[in-house]
CSV table of C-alpha atoms and ligand atoms in Angstrom, one decimal:
chain,number,residue,atom,x,y,z
W,1,MET,CA,-2.6,19.7,4.4
W,2,SER,CA,-0.5,17.0,2.7
W,3,ARG,CA,-1.4,14.1,0.4
W,4,PRO,CA,-3.7,12.0,2.6
W,5,THR,CA,-2.2,8.5,1.6
W,6,THR,CA,-1.1,6.9,4.9
W,7,ILE,CA,0.0,3.5,6.3
W,8,THR,CA,-1.0,3.3,10.0
W,9,VAL,CA,0.7,0.6,12.0
W,10,ASP,CA,-1.0,-0.4,15.3
W,11,LEU,CA,1.9,-1.8,17.5
W,12,GLN,CA,-0.6,-2.8,20.2
W,13,ALA,CA,-2.2,-5.1,17.7
W,14,ILE,CA,1.2,-6.7,16.9
W,15,LYS,CA,1.8,-7.2,20.6
W,16,ALA,CA,-1.6,-8.8,21.1
W,17,ASN,CA,-1.1,-11.1,18.1
W,18,CYS,CA,2.2,-12.1,19.6
W,19,SER,CA,0.5,-13.0,22.9
W,20,PHE,CA,-2.0,-15.0,20.9
W,21,ALA,CA,0.9,-16.9,19.2
W,22,GLN,CA,2.4,-17.5,22.6
W,23,SER,CA,-0.9,-18.9,23.9
W,24,LEU,CA,-1.1,-21.3,21.0
W,25,ALA,CA,2.5,-22.3,21.5
W,26,GLY,CA,2.0,-23.5,25.0
W,27,ASN,CA,5.4,-24.4,26.4
W,28,ALA,CA,7.2,-23.7,23.1
W,29,LYS,CA,9.1,-20.5,22.7
W,30,VAL,CA,8.0,-17.9,20.1
W,31,MET,CA,10.5,-16.2,17.9
W,32,ALA,CA,9.1,-13.2,16.0
W,33,VAL,CA,9.7,-13.3,12.3
W,34,ILE,CA,10.4,-9.7,11.2
W,35,LYS,CA,12.1,-10.3,7.9
W,36,ALA,CA,11.4,-8.1,4.9
W,37,ASP,CA,11.1,-5.0,7.1
W,38,ALA,CA,8.6,-6.8,9.4
W,39,TYR,CA,6.5,-7.7,6.4
W,40,GLY,CA,6.4,-4.1,5.4
W,41,HIS,CA,5.3,-2.9,8.9
W,42,GLY,CA,8.8,-1.4,9.8
W,43,ALA,CA,11.3,-3.8,11.4
W,44,ILE,CA,12.7,-1.4,14.0
W,45,PRO,CA,9.4,-0.1,15.5
W,46,VAL,CA,8.0,-3.7,15.4
W,47,ALA,CA,11.1,-5.1,17.1
W,48,ARG,CA,11.0,-2.3,19.8
W,49,ALA,CA,7.3,-3.2,20.4
W,50,LEU,CA,8.0,-6.9,20.8
W,51,ALA,CA,11.4,-6.8,22.5
W,52,SER,CA,9.9,-7.5,26.0
W,53,GLN,CA,7.8,-10.3,24.7
W,54,VAL,CA,10.2,-12.6,22.7
W,55,GLU,CA,13.7,-13.8,23.2
W,56,LEU,CA,14.6,-14.1,19.5
W,57,PHE,CA,13.9,-12.2,16.3
W,58,THR,CA,14.2,-13.7,12.9
W,59,VAL,CA,15.2,-12.2,9.6
W,60,SER,CA,16.4,-13.5,6.3
W,61,CYS,CA,19.9,-12.1,6.1
W,62,LEU,CA,22.8,-10.3,7.7
W,63,GLU,CA,21.8,-6.8,6.3
W,64,GLU,CA,18.4,-7.1,7.9
W,65,ALA,CA,19.9,-8.0,11.2
W,66,LEU,CA,22.4,-5.2,11.1
W,67,THR,CA,19.6,-2.7,10.4
W,68,LEU,CA,18.0,-3.9,13.7
W,69,ARG,CA,21.4,-3.6,15.5
W,70,ASP,CA,21.8,-0.1,14.2
W,71,GLY,CA,18.3,0.7,15.5
W,72,GLY,CA,19.4,-0.3,19.0
W,73,ILE,CA,17.8,-3.8,19.1
W,74,THR,CA,19.9,-6.0,21.3
W,75,THR,CA,17.8,-9.2,21.3
W,76,PRO,CA,19.4,-12.3,19.6
W,77,ILE,CA,18.5,-12.6,15.9
W,78,LEU,CA,18.3,-15.7,13.7
W,79,LEU,CA,19.3,-15.5,10.0
W,80,LEU,CA,16.9,-17.8,8.1
W,81,GLU,CA,19.1,-18.1,5.1
W,82,GLY,CA,22.3,-18.2,7.1
W,83,CYS,CA,25.5,-16.6,5.9
W,84,PHE,CA,26.6,-16.1,2.3
W,85,SER,CA,30.4,-15.8,3.0
W,86,PRO,CA,33.0,-16.4,5.7
W,87,LEU,CA,33.1,-12.6,6.4
W,88,GLU,CA,29.4,-12.6,7.1
W,89,LEU,CA,29.9,-15.3,9.7
W,90,VAL,CA,32.4,-13.1,11.5
W,91,ALA,CA,29.9,-10.2,11.5
W,92,ALA,CA,27.2,-12.6,12.7
W,93,ALA,CA,29.2,-13.8,15.6
W,94,ASN,CA,30.2,-10.3,16.6
W,95,ASN,CA,26.6,-9.1,16.6
W,96,ALA,CA,24.9,-11.9,18.6
W,97,LEU,CA,23.3,-13.4,15.5
W,98,GLN,CA,22.4,-17.1,15.1
W,99,VAL,CA,22.6,-18.8,11.8
W,100,VAL,CA,20.8,-21.4,9.8
W,101,ILE,CA,23.0,-24.0,8.2
W,102,HIS,CA,21.2,-25.5,5.2
W,103,ASN,CA,24.0,-26.8,3.0
W,104,ARG,CA,27.5,-28.2,3.1
W,105,GLN,CA,29.1,-24.9,1.9
W,106,GLN,CA,27.9,-23.2,5.0
W,107,LEU,CA,29.2,-26.0,7.2
W,108,THR,CA,32.6,-25.7,5.6
W,109,GLN,CA,32.6,-21.9,6.2
W,110,LEU,CA,31.8,-22.6,9.8
W,111,VAL,CA,34.7,-25.1,10.0
W,112,GLU,CA,37.2,-22.7,8.5
W,113,ALA,CA,36.0,-19.5,10.2
W,114,ASN,CA,37.9,-18.0,13.1
W,115,LEU,CA,35.2,-16.5,15.3
W,116,CYS,CA,35.7,-14.5,18.5
W,117,VAL,CA,32.5,-15.9,20.0
W,118,PRO,CA,30.8,-19.1,19.1
W,119,VAL,CA,27.4,-19.0,17.3
W,120,THR,CA,24.2,-20.9,17.8
W,121,VAL,CA,23.4,-22.9,14.7
W,122,TRP,CA,20.0,-24.0,13.4
W,123,LEU,CA,20.6,-27.1,11.3
W,124,LYS,CA,17.9,-27.2,8.6
W,125,ILE,CA,16.5,-30.5,7.3
W,126,ASP,CA,14.7,-30.6,4.0
W,127,SER,CA,11.6,-32.6,4.9
W,128,GLY,CA,9.9,-32.3,1.5
W,129,MET,CA,9.6,-28.7,0.6
W,130,HIS,CA,12.8,-29.0,-1.5
W,131,ARG,CA,13.8,-25.4,-1.1
W,132,LEU,CA,16.4,-25.3,1.7
W,133,GLY,CA,18.0,-27.9,4.0
W,134,ILE,CA,20.1,-31.0,4.1
W,135,SER,CA,18.8,-34.5,3.5
W,136,GLY,CA,17.5,-36.3,6.6
W,137,ASN,CA,20.1,-39.0,6.0
W,138,ASP,CA,22.9,-36.4,6.6
W,139,CYS,CA,21.5,-35.1,9.9
W,140,MET,CA,23.7,-37.1,12.2
W,141,ALA,CA,26.9,-36.5,10.3
W,142,PHE,CA,26.3,-32.7,10.1
W,143,TYR,CA,25.3,-32.6,13.8
W,144,GLN,CA,28.3,-34.4,15.0
W,145,GLN,CA,30.7,-32.3,12.9
W,146,LEU,CA,29.0,-29.1,14.2
W,147,ARG,CA,29.3,-30.3,17.8
W,148,GLN,CA,33.0,-30.6,17.6
W,149,LEU,CA,33.5,-27.0,16.4
W,150,VAL,CA,34.7,-24.4,18.8
W,151,ASN,CA,32.8,-21.9,16.6
W,152,VAL,CA,29.5,-23.6,17.6
W,153,LYS,CA,27.7,-22.8,20.8
W,154,ASP,CA,24.5,-24.7,20.5
W,155,ILE,CA,22.6,-26.6,17.8
W,156,VAL,CA,18.8,-26.5,17.1
W,157,LEU,CA,17.2,-28.8,14.5
W,158,MET,CA,14.6,-27.3,12.2
W,159,THR,CA,12.5,-27.8,9.1
W,160,HIS,CA,9.8,-25.9,7.2
W,161,LEU,CA,6.4,-27.1,6.0
W,162,ALA,CA,5.3,-26.5,2.4
W,163,SER,CA,1.5,-26.7,2.9
W,164,ALA,CA,0.7,-26.0,6.5
W,165,ASP,CA,-1.8,-23.4,5.3
W,166,GLN,CA,-4.0,-26.2,3.9
W,167,PRO,CA,-5.4,-28.0,7.0
W,168,GLN,CA,-6.7,-30.8,4.8
W,169,ASN,CA,-3.4,-31.5,3.1
W,170,ALA,CA,-1.6,-34.5,4.5
W,171,MET,CA,1.8,-33.2,3.3
W,172,SER,CA,2.3,-31.6,6.7
W,173,ILE,CA,1.9,-35.0,8.4
W,174,ARG,CA,4.3,-36.6,6.0
W,175,GLN,CA,6.9,-33.8,6.5
W,176,ILE,CA,6.7,-33.9,10.3
W,177,GLY,CA,7.0,-37.7,10.1
W,178,TYR,CA,10.1,-37.5,7.9
W,179,PHE,CA,11.7,-34.8,10.2
W,180,LYS,CA,11.1,-36.9,13.3
W,181,GLN,CA,12.6,-40.0,11.7
W,182,SER,CA,15.6,-38.0,10.3
W,183,ILE,CA,16.5,-36.7,13.7
W,184,GLU,CA,15.7,-39.8,15.8
W,185,LYS,CA,19.2,-41.2,16.1
W,186,THR,CA,20.7,-37.7,16.8
W,187,LEU,CA,18.1,-37.2,19.5
W,188,LYS,CA,18.9,-40.5,21.2
W,189,LEU,CA,22.6,-39.4,21.5
W,190,TYR,CA,21.8,-35.7,22.3
W,191,PRO,CA,18.3,-35.7,23.9
W,192,GLN,CA,18.6,-32.0,25.0
W,193,THR,CA,18.5,-30.9,21.4
W,194,LYS,CA,15.7,-28.4,20.6
W,195,GLN,CA,13.6,-28.5,17.5
W,196,SER,CA,11.5,-26.0,15.4
W,197,ILE,CA,9.0,-26.7,12.7
W,198,ALA,CA,6.0,-24.3,12.8
W,199,ASN,CA,5.4,-21.1,10.9
W,200,SER,CA,2.1,-19.2,11.5
W,201,ALA,CA,-0.1,-21.6,9.6
W,202,ALA,CA,1.4,-24.6,11.4
W,203,LEU,CA,1.1,-23.0,14.8
W,204,MET,CA,-2.5,-22.2,14.1
W,205,ALA,CA,-3.6,-25.5,12.5
W,206,TRP,CA,-1.1,-28.3,13.3
W,207,PRO,CA,-0.6,-28.7,17.1
W,208,GLN,CA,1.8,-31.6,16.5
W,209,SER,CA,4.3,-29.1,14.9
W,210,ARG,CA,4.9,-27.0,17.9
W,211,ALA,CA,8.1,-28.5,19.3
W,212,GLU,CA,10.4,-26.2,21.4
W,213,TRP,CA,10.5,-23.1,19.1
W,214,VAL,CA,7.8,-21.7,16.8
W,215,ARG,CA,8.4,-19.2,14.1
W,216,PRO,CA,5.3,-17.1,13.4
W,217,GLY,CA,5.5,-14.3,10.9
W,218,ILE,CA,2.3,-13.2,9.1
W,219,MET,CA,0.0,-13.8,12.1
W,220,LEU,CA,1.9,-11.3,14.2
W,221,TYR,CA,0.6,-8.6,11.7
W,222,GLY,CA,-2.9,-9.8,12.1
W,223,ILE,CA,-3.1,-11.4,8.7
W,224,SER,CA,-4.4,-14.9,8.2
W,225,PRO,CA,-2.0,-17.4,6.5
W,226,PHE,CA,-5.0,-19.4,5.3
W,227,ALA,CA,-6.8,-19.1,1.9
W,228,GLN,CA,-10.0,-20.6,3.5
W,229,VAL,CA,-11.6,-19.3,6.7
W,230,HIS,CA,-9.9,-20.8,9.8
W,231,PRO,CA,-11.4,-20.5,13.3
W,232,ASN,CA,-8.2,-19.2,14.8
W,233,GLU,CA,-8.1,-16.2,12.5
W,234,ALA,CA,-10.9,-14.6,14.5
W,235,PHE,CA,-8.2,-13.9,17.2
W,236,LEU,CA,-5.9,-11.9,14.9
W,237,VAL,CA,-6.0,-8.1,14.9
W,238,PRO,CA,-4.9,-6.5,11.6
W,239,ALA,CA,-2.0,-4.2,12.4
W,240,MET,CA,-1.6,-2.3,9.1
W,241,THR,CA,-4.3,0.1,7.8
W,242,PHE,CA,-3.8,1.5,4.4
W,243,SER,CA,-5.9,4.6,3.9
W,244,SER,CA,-6.5,7.7,1.8
W,245,LYS,CA,-9.2,10.2,1.0
W,246,VAL,CA,-11.6,11.0,-1.8
W,247,ILE,CA,-10.2,13.9,-3.9
W,248,ALA,CA,-12.8,14.2,-6.7
W,249,ILE,CA,-16.3,13.2,-7.4
W,250,ARG,CA,-18.2,13.1,-10.7
W,251,GLN,CA,-21.3,11.7,-12.5
W,252,VAL,CA,-20.9,9.6,-15.6
W,253,ASN,CA,-23.7,8.6,-18.0
W,254,SER,CA,-24.5,5.1,-19.1
W,255,GLY,CA,-22.0,3.9,-21.6
W,256,GLU,CA,-19.2,6.3,-20.5
W,257,THR,CA,-15.9,4.8,-19.4
W,258,VAL,CA,-13.5,5.4,-16.5
W,259,GLY,CA,-9.7,5.3,-16.4
W,260,TYR,CA,-6.8,4.1,-18.6
W,261,GLY,CA,-7.7,1.8,-21.4
W,262,ASN,CA,-11.4,2.5,-20.8
W,263,THR,CA,-11.9,-0.9,-19.3
W,264,TRP,CA,-14.8,0.1,-17.0
W,265,VAL,CA,-18.1,1.0,-18.7
W,266,ALA,CA,-21.0,2.6,-16.8
W,267,ALA,CA,-23.9,0.2,-17.0
W,268,ARG,CA,-26.2,3.0,-15.6
W,269,PRO,CA,-25.8,6.6,-14.6
W,270,SER,CA,-23.0,6.3,-12.0
W,271,VAL,CA,-21.2,8.3,-9.3
W,272,ILE,CA,-17.4,8.0,-9.5
W,273,ALA,CA,-15.1,9.0,-6.6
W,274,THR,CA,-11.4,9.5,-7.3
W,275,VAL,CA,-9.0,8.4,-4.4
W,276,ALA,CA,-5.4,9.5,-3.9
W,277,VAL,CA,-3.7,6.1,-3.9
W,278,GLY,CA,-2.3,4.1,-6.7
W,279,TYR,CA,0.3,1.4,-7.5
W,280,GLY,CA,3.0,3.9,-6.8
W,281,ASP,CA,1.8,3.7,-3.2
W,282,GLY,CA,1.6,-0.1,-3.1
W,283,TYR,CA,-2.0,-0.6,-4.1
W,284,PRO,CA,-1.9,-3.6,-6.5
W,285,ARG,CA,-2.2,-2.7,-10.2
W,286,GLY,CA,-3.6,-6.1,-10.7
W,287,ALA,CA,-6.7,-5.4,-8.6
W,288,LYS,CA,-9.7,-5.9,-10.9
W,289,SER,CA,-12.9,-3.8,-11.2
W,290,GLY,CA,-15.1,-4.8,-8.4
W,291,THR,CA,-12.4,-5.0,-5.7
W,292,PRO,CA,-13.9,-3.8,-2.5
W,293,VAL,CA,-12.8,-0.4,-1.0
W,294,LEU,CA,-14.3,1.2,2.1
W,295,VAL,CA,-15.6,4.7,1.8
W,296,ASN,CA,-16.9,6.1,5.1
W,297,ASN,CA,-16.9,2.5,6.3
W,298,GLN,CA,-19.2,1.4,3.4
W,299,ARG,CA,-18.2,-0.9,0.6
W,300,ALA,CA,-17.6,0.6,-2.8
W,301,GLN,CA,-16.0,-1.0,-5.8
W,302,LEU,CA,-12.9,-0.3,-7.8
W,303,ALA,CA,-13.9,0.9,-11.2
W,304,GLY,CA,-11.3,0.5,-14.0
W,305,THR,CA,-7.6,0.3,-14.0
W,306,VAL,CA,-5.4,1.3,-11.1
W,307,SER,CA,-3.2,4.3,-12.0
W,308,MET,CA,0.1,5.2,-10.4
W,309,ASP,CA,-1.3,7.8,-8.1
W,310,MET,CA,-5.1,7.3,-8.1
W,311,ILE,CA,-7.9,4.8,-8.3
W,312,SER,CA,-11.6,5.4,-9.2
W,313,LEU,CA,-14.5,3.9,-7.3
W,314,ASP,CA,-18.1,3.3,-8.2
W,315,VAL,CA,-19.9,4.9,-5.2
W,316,THR,CA,-23.3,5.0,-6.9
W,317,GLN,CA,-24.8,2.9,-4.1
W,318,ILE,CA,-23.3,4.8,-1.2
W,319,ASP,CA,-25.2,7.7,0.2
W,320,GLU,CA,-23.5,11.0,0.4
W,321,VAL,CA,-19.9,10.9,-0.6
W,322,TYR,CA,-17.9,14.1,-0.4
W,323,ILE,CA,-14.4,15.2,-1.3
W,324,GLY,CA,-12.2,14.6,1.8
W,325,ASP,CA,-14.1,11.5,2.9
W,326,ASP,CA,-12.1,8.6,4.4
W,327,VAL,CA,-11.1,5.6,2.4
W,328,GLU,CA,-9.7,2.3,3.7
W,329,LEU,CA,-7.9,0.2,1.1
W,330,TRP,CA,-7.3,-2.5,3.6
W,331,GLY,CA,-6.8,-2.8,7.4
W,332,LYS,CA,-9.0,-3.3,10.4
W,333,LYS,CA,-12.3,-3.3,8.5
W,334,LEU,CA,-11.2,-4.8,5.2
W,335,PRO,CA,-8.8,-7.8,5.3
W,336,VAL,CA,-5.8,-7.4,3.1
W,337,ASN,CA,-6.3,-11.0,2.0
W,338,GLU,CA,-9.7,-10.1,0.5
W,339,VAL,CA,-8.1,-7.3,-1.6
W,340,ALA,CA,-5.2,-9.7,-2.5
W,341,LYS,CA,-7.6,-12.3,-3.9
W,342,TRP,CA,-9.0,-9.7,-6.4
W,343,ALA,CA,-5.4,-9.0,-7.5
W,344,ASP,CA,-4.6,-12.8,-7.8
W,345,THR,CA,-2.1,-12.6,-5.0
W,346,ILE,CA,-1.9,-13.1,-1.2
W,347,GLY,CA,-1.8,-10.6,1.7
W,348,TYR,CA,1.9,-11.4,2.3
W,349,GLU,CA,2.9,-9.9,-1.0
W,350,LEU,CA,0.8,-6.8,-0.7
W,351,VAL,CA,2.2,-5.8,2.7
W,352,THR,CA,5.8,-6.7,2.0
W,353,ARG,CA,6.0,-4.6,-1.2
W,354,MET,CA,4.7,-1.3,0.1
W,355,PRO,CA,7.0,1.5,-1.2
W,356,THR,CA,8.2,4.2,1.2
W,357,ARG,CA,6.0,6.9,-0.6
W,358,ALA,CA,3.0,6.9,1.7
W,359,ARG,CA,3.3,8.6,5.1
W,360,ARG,CA,3.7,6.1,8.0
W,361,ILE,CA,2.1,6.6,11.3
W,362,TYR,CA,2.9,4.4,14.3
W,363,HIS,CA,0.4,3.9,17.2
W,364,ASN,CA,2.0,2.7,20.4
I,1,LIG,C1,9.1,-16.6,6.6
I,1,LIG,C2,9.3,-17.9,7.4
I,1,LIG,C3,8.6,-18.1,8.5
I,1,LIG,C4,7.3,-17.3,8.9
I,1,LIG,O1,6.3,-17.7,8.0
I,1,LIG,P1,4.8,-17.1,8.2
I,1,LIG,O2,4.0,-17.9,7.2
I,1,LIG,O3,4.9,-15.7,7.9
I,1,LIG,O4,4.4,-17.4,9.6
I,1,LIG,C5,8.9,-19.2,9.3
I,1,LIG,N1,10.0,-20.0,8.9
I,1,LIG,C6,10.7,-19.8,7.8
I,1,LIG,C7,11.8,-20.7,7.5
I,1,LIG,C8,10.4,-18.7,7.0
I,1,LIG,O5,11.1,-18.5,5.9
């Protein structure tokens, strides 16, 4: 038997979450955001699973798109940060990639490039997040210049919301308003132009953001984008299960300590189970004592500091724990967001920074 630390990815769950995204999207089209190795779930297996459900995949950069092409994925792919050089534009055009244009340099590159096939361009407006995008005042000028280029096949207008995960925050309304106002004149002249605003949170909580294309990422993996409970999250099926097994059990007396730095002190005679998973496998070192961990489907608590290869659990209140028992760090029965909170982070970060160390199992 080998080390029992595994990451199981349920591809049916991802397909079901994508169908749920499509049901929320109504007439809008869904692109599947599979950047950062499909949020740590494996870009190629995820893309294969979703290829019959979506018309467009979305990644951050050329390298991520070419990995998909090398894996035999032929679906069009959108690059969210666009291209970083004229050479990349050539590669994008040759590989059926679509590019975001979010600044003037990228426009200039597109003007000067000599592409064999024209590319579809997603012109990004900064509607208030102030991360990427041109000013709304420049929309018409950029659009008209793009339209004249032989290198440009089609133009879609897009923006990104900063606080869609906070359903009470009026920022989303202000951003959608600014975006609509910025593109109004352009749309009068070119009424066929399609638009895209929504990420997962917007798709789930802001119906007015749906437009013609929606861009869900995190929800495809069954992870809620919201910090607070949201009714739509009940329809998400977690795709990643991070699991291991108990490899040692011991009794400690009151006052004895567990782990590096002796941060955990037994308040009573306790039973401690050692599990073969640590920060070297992607379990967050920042997780505090008390973080929930499932042992035989019962809740136990992290006791002391996370080591590179192991964690210790207080299993005093669980009946009958044995070496070899199943442990779920997060997954179908324990939401990754709950663990993330104990480590002062979000589920997005935990799943995207999983190292390759743990064995991966894909369920079709
Ligand atoms: C990552 C990203 C998305 C997907 O966001 P989720 O919160 O994972 O749904 C959508 N649009 C842009 C521009 C992104 O960078």
